[in-house]
Tab-separated table of C-alpha atoms (C1' of nucleotides) in Angstrom:
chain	number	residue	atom	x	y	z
R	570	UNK	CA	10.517	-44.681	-0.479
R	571	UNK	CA	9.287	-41.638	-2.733
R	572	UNK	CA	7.836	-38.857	-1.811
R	573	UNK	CA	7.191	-37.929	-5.419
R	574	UNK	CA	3.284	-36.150	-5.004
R	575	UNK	CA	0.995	-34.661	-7.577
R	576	UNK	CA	0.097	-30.595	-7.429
R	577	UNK	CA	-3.985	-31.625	-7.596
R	578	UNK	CA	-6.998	-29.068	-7.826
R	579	UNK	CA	-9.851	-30.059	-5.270
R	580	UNK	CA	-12.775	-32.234	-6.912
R	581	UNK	CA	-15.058	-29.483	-6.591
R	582	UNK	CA	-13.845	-27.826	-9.296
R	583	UNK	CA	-14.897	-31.041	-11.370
R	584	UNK	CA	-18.111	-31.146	-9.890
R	585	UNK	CA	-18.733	-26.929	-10.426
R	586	UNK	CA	-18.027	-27.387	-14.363
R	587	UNK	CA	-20.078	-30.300	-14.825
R	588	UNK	CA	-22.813	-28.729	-12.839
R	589	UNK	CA	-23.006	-25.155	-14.354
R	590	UNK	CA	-22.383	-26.846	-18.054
R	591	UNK	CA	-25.770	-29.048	-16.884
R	592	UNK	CA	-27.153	-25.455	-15.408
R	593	UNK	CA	-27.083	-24.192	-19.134
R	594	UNK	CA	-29.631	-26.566	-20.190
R	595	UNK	CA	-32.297	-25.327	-18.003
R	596	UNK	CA	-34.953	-23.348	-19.440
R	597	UNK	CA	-33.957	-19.504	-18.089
R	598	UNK	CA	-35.815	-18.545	-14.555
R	599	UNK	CA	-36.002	-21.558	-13.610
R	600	UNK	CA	-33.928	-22.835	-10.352
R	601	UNK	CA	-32.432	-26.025	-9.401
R	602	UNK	CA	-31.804	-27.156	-5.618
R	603	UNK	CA	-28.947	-28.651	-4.586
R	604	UNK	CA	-30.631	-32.016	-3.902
R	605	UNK	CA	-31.431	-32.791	-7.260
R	606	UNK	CA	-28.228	-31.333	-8.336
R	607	UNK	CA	-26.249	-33.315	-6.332
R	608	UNK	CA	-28.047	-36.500	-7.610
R	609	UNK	CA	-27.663	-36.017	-11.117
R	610	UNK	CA	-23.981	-37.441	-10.297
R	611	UNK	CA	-24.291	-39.465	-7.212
R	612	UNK	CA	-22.856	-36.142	-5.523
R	613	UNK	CA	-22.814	-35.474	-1.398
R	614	UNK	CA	-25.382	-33.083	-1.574
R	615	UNK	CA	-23.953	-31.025	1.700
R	616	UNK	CA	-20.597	-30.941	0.343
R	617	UNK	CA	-21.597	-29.469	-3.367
R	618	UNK	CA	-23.580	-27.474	-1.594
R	619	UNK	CA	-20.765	-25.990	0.138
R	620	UNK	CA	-19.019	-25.342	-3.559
R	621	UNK	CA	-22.322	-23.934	-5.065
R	622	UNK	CA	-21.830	-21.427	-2.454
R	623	UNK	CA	-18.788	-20.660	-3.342
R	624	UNK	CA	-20.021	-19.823	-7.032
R	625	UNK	CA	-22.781	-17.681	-5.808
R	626	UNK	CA	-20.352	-15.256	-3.905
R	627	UNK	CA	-18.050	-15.717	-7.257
R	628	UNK	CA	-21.037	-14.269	-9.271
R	629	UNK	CA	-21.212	-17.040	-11.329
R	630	UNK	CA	-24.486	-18.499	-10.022
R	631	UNK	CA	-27.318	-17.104	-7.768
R	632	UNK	CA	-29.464	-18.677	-5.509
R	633	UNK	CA	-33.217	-18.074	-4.034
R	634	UNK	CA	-33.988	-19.765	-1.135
R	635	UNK	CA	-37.759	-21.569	-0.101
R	636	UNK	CA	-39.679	-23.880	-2.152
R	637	UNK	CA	-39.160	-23.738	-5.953
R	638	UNK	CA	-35.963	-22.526	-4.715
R	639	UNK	CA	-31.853	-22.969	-5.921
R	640	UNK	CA	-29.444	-22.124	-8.216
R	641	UNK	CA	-29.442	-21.286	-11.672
R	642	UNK	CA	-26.549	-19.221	-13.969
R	643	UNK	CA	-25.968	-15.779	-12.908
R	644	UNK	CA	-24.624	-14.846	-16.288
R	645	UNK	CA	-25.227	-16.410	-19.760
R	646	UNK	CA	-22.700	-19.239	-20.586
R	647	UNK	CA	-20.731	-17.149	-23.334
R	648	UNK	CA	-19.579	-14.896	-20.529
R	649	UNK	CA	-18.260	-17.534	-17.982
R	650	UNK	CA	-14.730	-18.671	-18.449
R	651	UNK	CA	-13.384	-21.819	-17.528
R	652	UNK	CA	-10.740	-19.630	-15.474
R	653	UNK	CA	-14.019	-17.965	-13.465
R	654	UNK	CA	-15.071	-21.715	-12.293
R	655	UNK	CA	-11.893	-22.950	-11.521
R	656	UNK	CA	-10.806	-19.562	-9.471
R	657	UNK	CA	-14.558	-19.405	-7.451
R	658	UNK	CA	-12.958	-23.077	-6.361
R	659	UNK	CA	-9.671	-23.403	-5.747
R	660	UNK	CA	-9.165	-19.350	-5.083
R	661	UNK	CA	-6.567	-16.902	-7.133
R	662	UNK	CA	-3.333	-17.624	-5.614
R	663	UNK	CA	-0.316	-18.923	-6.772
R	664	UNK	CA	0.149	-22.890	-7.413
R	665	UNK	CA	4.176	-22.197	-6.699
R	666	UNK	CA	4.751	-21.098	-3.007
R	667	UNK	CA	7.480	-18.650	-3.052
R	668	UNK	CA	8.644	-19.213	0.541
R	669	UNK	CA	11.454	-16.769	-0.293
R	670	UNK	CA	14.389	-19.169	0.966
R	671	UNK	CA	16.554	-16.435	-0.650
R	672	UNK	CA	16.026	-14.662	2.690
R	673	UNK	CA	18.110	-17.054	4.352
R	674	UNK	CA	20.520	-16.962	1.335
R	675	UNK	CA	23.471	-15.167	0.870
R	676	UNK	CA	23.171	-11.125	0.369
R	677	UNK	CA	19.545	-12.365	1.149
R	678	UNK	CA	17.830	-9.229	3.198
R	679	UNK	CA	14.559	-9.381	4.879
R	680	UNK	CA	13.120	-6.207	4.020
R	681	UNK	CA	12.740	-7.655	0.211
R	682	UNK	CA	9.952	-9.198	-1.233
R	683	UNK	CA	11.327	-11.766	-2.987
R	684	UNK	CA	8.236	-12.971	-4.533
R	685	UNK	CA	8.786	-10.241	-6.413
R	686	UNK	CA	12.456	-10.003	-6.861
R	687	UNK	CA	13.089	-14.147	-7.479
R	688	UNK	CA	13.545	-14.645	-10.585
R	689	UNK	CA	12.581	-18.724	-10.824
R	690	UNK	CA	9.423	-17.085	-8.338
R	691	UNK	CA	8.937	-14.925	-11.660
R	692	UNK	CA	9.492	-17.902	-14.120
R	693	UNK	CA	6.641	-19.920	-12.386
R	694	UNK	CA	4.405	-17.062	-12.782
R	695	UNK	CA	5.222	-16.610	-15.709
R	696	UNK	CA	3.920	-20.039	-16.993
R	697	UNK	CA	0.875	-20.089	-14.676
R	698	UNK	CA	0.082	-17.629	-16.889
R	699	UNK	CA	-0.053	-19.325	-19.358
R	700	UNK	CA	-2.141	-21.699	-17.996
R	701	UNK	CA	-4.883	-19.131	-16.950
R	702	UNK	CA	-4.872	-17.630	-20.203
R	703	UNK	CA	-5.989	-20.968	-21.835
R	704	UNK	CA	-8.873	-21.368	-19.597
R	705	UNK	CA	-9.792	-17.267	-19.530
R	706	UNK	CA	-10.212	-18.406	-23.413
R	707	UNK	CA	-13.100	-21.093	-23.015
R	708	UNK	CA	-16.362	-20.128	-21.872
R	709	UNK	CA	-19.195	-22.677	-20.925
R	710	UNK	CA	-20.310	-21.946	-24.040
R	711	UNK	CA	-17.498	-23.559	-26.429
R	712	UNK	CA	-17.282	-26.307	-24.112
R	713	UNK	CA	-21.064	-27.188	-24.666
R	714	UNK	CA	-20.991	-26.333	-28.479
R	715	UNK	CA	-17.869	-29.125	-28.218
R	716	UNK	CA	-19.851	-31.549	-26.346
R	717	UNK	CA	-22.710	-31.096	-28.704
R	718	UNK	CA	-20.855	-31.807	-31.624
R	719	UNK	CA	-19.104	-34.824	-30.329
R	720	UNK	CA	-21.998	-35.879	-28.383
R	721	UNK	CA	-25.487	-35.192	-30.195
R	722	UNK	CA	-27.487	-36.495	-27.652
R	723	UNK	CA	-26.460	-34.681	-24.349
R	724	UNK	CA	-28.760	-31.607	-24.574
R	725	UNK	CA	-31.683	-34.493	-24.869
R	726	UNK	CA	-30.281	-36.421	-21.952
R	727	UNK	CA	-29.732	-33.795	-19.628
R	728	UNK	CA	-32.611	-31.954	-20.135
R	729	UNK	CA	-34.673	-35.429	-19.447
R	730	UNK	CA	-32.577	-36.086	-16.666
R	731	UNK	CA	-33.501	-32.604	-14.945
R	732	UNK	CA	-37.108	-33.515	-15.673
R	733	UNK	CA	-36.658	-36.655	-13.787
R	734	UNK	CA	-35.210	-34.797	-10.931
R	735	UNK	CA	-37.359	-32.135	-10.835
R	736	UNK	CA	-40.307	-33.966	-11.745
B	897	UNK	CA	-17.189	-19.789	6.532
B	898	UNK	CA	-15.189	-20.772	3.331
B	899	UNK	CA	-13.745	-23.881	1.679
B	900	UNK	CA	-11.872	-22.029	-1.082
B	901	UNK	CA	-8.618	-24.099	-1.087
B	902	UNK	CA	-5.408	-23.541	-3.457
B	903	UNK	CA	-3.877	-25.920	-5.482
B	904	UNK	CA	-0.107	-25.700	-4.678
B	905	UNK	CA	2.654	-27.614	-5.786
B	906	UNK	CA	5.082	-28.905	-2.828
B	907	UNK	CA	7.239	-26.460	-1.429
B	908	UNK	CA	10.466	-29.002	-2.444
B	909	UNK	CA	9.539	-27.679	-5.779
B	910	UNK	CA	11.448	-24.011	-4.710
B	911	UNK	CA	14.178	-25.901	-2.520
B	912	UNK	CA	14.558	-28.138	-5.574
B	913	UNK	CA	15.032	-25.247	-8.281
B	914	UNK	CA	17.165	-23.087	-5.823
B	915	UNK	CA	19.842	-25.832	-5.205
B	916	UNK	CA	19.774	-26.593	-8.849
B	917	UNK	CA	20.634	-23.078	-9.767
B	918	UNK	CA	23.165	-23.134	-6.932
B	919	UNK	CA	25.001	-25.832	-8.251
B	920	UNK	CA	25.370	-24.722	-11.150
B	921	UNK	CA	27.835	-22.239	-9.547
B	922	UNK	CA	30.150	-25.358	-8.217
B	923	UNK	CA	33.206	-25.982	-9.976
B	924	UNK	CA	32.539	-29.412	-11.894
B	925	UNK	CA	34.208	-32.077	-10.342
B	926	UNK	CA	33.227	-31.108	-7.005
B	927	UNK	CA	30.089	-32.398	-5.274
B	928	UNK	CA	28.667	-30.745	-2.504
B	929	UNK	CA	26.811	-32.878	0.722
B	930	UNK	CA	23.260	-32.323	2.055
B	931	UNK	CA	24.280	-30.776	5.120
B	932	UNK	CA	25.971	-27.410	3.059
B	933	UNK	CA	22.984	-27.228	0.472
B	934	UNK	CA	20.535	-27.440	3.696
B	935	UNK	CA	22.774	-24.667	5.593
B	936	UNK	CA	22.673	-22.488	2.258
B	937	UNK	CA	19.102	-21.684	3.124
B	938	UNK	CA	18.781	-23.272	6.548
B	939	UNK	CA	16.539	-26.164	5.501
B	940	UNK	CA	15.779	-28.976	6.970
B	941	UNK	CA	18.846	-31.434	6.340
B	942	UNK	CA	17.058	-34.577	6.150
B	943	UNK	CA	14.156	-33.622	4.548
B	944	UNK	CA	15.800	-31.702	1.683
B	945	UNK	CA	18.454	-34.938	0.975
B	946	UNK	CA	14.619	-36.557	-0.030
B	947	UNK	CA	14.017	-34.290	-2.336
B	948	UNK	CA	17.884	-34.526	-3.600
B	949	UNK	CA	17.477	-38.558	-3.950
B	950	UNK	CA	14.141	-37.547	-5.926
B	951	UNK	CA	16.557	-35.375	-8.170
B	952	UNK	CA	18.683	-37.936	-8.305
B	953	UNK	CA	15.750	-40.700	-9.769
B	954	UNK	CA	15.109	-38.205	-12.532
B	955	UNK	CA	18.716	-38.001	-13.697
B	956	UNK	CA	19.531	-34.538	-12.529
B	957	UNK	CA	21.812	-34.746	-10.026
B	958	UNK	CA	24.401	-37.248	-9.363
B	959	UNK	CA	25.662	-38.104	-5.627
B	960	UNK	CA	28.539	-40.016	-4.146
B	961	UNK	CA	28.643	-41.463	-0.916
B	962	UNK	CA	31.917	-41.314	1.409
B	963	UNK	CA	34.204	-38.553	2.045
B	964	UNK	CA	34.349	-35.762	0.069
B	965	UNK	CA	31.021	-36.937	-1.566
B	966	UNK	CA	27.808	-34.981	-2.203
B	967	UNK	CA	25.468	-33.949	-4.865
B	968	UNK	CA	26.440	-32.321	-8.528
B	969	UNK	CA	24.170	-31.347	-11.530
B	970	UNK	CA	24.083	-34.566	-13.827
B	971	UNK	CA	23.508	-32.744	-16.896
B	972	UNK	CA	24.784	-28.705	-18.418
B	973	UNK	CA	22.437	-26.512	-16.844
B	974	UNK	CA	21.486	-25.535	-20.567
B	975	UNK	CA	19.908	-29.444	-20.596
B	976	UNK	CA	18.369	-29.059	-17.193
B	977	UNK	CA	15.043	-27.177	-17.403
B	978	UNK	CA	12.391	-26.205	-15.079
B	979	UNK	CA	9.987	-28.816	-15.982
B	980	UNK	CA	12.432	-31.240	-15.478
B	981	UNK	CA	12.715	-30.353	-11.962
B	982	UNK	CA	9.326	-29.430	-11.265
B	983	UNK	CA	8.342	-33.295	-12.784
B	984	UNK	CA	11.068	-34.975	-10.279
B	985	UNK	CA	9.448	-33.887	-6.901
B	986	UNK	CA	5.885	-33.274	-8.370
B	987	UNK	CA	5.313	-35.950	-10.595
B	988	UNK	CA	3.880	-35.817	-14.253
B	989	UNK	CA	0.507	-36.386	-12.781
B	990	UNK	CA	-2.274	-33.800	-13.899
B	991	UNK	CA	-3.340	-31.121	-11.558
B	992	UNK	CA	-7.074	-31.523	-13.146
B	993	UNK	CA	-8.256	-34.557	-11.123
B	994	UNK	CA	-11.005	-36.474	-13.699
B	995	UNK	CA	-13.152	-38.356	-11.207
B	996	UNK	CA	-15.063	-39.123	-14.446
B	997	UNK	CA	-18.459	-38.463	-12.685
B	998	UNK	CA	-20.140	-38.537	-16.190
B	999	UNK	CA	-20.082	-42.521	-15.162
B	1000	UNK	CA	-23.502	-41.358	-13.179
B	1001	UNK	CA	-24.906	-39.195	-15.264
B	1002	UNK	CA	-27.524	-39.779	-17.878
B	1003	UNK	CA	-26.443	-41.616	-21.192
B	1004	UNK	CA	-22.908	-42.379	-18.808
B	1005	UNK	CA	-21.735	-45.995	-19.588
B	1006	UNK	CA	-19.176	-47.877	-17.433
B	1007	UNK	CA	-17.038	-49.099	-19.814
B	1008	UNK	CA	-15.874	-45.451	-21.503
B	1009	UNK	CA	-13.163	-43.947	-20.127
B	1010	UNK	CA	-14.051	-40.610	-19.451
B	1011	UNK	CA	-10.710	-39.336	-18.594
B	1012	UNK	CA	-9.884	-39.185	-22.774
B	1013	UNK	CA	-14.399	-38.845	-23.300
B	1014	UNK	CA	-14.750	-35.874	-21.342
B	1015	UNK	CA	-14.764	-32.424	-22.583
B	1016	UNK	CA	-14.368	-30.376	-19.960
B	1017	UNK	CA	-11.185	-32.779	-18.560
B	1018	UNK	CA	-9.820	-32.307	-22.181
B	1019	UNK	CA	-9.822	-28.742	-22.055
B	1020	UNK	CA	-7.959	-28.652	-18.605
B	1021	UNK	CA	-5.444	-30.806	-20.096
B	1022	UNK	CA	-5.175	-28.532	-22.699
B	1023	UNK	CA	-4.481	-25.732	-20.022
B	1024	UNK	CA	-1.816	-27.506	-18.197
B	1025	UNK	CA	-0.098	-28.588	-21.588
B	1026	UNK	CA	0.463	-24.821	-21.629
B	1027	UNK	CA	2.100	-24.541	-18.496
B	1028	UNK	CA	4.308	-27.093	-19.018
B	1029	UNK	CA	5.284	-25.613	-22.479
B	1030	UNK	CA	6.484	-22.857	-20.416
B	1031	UNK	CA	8.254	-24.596	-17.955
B	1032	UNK	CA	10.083	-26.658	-20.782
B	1033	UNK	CA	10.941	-23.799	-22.375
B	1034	UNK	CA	13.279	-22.224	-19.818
B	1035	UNK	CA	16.735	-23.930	-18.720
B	1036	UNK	CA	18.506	-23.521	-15.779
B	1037	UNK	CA	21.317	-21.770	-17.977
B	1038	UNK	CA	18.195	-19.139	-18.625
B	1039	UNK	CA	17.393	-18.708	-15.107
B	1040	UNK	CA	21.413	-17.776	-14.005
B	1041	UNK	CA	21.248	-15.870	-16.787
B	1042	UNK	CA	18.690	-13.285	-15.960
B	1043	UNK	CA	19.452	-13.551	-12.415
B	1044	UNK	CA	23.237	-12.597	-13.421
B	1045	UNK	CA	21.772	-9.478	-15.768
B	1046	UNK	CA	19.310	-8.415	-12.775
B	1047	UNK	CA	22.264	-9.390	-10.024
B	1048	UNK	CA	25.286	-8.836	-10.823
B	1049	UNK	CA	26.980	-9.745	-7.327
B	1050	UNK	CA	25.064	-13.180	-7.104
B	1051	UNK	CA	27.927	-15.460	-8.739
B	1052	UNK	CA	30.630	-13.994	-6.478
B	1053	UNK	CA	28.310	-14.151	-3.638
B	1054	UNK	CA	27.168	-17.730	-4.090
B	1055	UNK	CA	30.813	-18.829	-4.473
B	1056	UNK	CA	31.525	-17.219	-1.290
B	1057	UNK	CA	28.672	-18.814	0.508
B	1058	UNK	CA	29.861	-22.230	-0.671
B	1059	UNK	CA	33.185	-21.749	0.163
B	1060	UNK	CA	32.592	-21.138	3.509
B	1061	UNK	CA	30.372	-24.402	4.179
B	1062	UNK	CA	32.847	-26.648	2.154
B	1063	UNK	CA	35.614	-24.743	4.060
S	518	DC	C1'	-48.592	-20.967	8.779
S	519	DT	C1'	-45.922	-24.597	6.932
S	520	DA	C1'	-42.722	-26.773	4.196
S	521	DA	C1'	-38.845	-26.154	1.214
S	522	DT	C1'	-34.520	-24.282	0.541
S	523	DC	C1'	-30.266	-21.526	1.025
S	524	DT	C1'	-26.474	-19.775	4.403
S	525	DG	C1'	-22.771	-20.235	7.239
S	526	DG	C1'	-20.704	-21.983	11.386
S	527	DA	C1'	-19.123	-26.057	14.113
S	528	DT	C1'	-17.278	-30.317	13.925
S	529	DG	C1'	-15.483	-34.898	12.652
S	530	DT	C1'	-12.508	-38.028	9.643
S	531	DG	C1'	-9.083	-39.612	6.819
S	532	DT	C1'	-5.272	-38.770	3.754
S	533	DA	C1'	-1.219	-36.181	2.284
S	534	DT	C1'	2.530	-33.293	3.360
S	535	DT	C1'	6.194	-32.257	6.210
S	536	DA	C1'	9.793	-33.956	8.958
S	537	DT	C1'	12.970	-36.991	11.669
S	538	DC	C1'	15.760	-41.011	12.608
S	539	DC	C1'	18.270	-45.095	11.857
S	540	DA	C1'	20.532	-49.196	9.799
S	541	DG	C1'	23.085	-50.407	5.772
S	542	DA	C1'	26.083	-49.538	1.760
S	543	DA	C1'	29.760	-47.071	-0.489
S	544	DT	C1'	34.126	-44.608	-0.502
S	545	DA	C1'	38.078	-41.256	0.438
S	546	DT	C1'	41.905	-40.807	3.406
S	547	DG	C1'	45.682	-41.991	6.120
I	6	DC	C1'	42.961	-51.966	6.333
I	7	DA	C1'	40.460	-48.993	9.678
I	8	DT	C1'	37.796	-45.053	10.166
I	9	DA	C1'	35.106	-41.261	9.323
I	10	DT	C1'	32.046	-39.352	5.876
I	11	DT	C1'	28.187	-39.495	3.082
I	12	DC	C1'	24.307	-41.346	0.376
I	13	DT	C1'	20.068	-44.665	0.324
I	14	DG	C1'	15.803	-46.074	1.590
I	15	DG	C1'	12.636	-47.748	4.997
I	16	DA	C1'	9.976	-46.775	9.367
I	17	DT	C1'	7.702	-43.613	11.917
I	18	DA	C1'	5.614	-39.371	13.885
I	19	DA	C1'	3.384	-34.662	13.707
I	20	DT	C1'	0.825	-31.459	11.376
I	21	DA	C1'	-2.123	-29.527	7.896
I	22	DC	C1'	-5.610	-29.901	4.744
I	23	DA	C1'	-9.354	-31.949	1.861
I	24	DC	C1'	-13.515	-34.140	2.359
I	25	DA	C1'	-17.812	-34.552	4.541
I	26	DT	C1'	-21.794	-34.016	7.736
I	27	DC	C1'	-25.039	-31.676	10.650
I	28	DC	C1'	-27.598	-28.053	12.565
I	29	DA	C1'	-29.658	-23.516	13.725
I	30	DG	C1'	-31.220	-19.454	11.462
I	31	DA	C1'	-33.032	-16.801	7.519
I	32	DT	C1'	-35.963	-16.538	3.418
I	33	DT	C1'	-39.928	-17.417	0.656
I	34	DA	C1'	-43.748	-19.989	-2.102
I	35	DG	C1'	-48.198	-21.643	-1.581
DNA sequence: CTAATCTGGATGTGTATTATCCAGAATATG
DNA sequence: CATATTCTGGATAATACACATCCAGATTAG
């Protein structure tokens, strides 16, 4: 009966925080392959893997390949934004499609952009915006001080959980 | 070579907003049938009257059946903003999709719900309250505003239009 | 040299979006 | 009252996309 559906971001963007806020606990030089990154949430290792990528050409992580080999932060955690995960995901454009049905409208004429011109096109901008400006405003860094003050016992727990995996 | 996706919201969302604003231009009293709001942009008849019952749900439009029947705006367009449409085809549903995967990490219990737990899914939500700040904060009455100030010929033009598929 | 690991392309699978059609109900008009 | 018009909602089909896997090739530590 409905067809009532839900604008949704891709899981991987879910995975890529929780992985890069986990990739702040490990001790500097040191990498982490996918495999044990992956299993640190019951992850499908060639599918993050796919994502990770996506972060290394973002500049947000880099990798080495061979053994000892995998990804660790490319920058340090105060200097990557919430905004810089979610966009190496789910890309820059625009969660409104302008299909510029004005076209079609009347005095519509098809050598205008109206992406540009639309004003409700300019509206939704306008509050995406908004949006991106919240998350441009946390860096991995808040979020972890948050978690640490809410939740004392994370930095123990991951790091012994990396161990583990690493081991 | 790439998986970077984009979250978009349906494109019903634009075909939603556009009637709305068009309607607004109809002489109350009058109600205007799917087939002359599909012609006004040459959209799919059938498909669009879903998105008009959808309107309909949310209290936005009203419709009569028969002869002579149609669609009207339920509401001033001053009480009619672009959340409110945006909510009736997309759904209030968040675009941040929680998978709570801290259920498999270390210290992660089965019995919290992580969706409220989580950091990281509490600063998204935090993001997309943002947005739809924004959206609630502009009416149609807005919208035909600044399209009237940046348009001038659009209210004659829209009229016209009508006209002509009501003839 | 060998084993570990990343890279990126090819490919498969299932779900969601887009779209159409039809039977049934409601109603204006003559 | 008969008829044509229009909405409603369910069934169904086509297409696109998200999710996922696998493999060959490149890189590097030991």
């Amino acid at each position: 009966m409905c067809i009532i559906q839900n604008m949704r971001m891709s899981q991987g963007v879910e995975w890529a925080l929780h992985t890069c806020l986990n990739l702040t606990y490990v001790e500097s030089g040191q990498a982490v392959p996918t495999a044990a990154l992956a299993k640190f949430y019951a992850l499908p290792p060639a599918y993050l893997n796919k994502h990770l990528q996506a972060l290394v050409r973002a500049g947000i992580l880099s990798s080495t390949p061979g053994p000892r080999g995998g990804f660790r932060l490319a920058r340090r955690p105060e200097a990557i934004s919430l905004l810089d995960v979610v966009t190496a995901i789910e890309g820059s454009g625009e969660a409104f499609p302008c299909d510029q049905i004005l076209r079609e409208g009347p005095g519509g004429r098809p050598d205008v952009d109206y992406r540009h011109a639309c004003v409700i096109a300019g509206a939704m901008r306008h509050a995406e915006l908004a949006w991106r400006r919240e998350l441009a405003g946390r860096s991995l860094a808040d979020i972890r001080a948050e978690v640490e003050t809410r939740y004392p016992d994370t930095p123990r727990n991951t790091r012994e959980r990396f161990a583990a995996l690493l081991g």
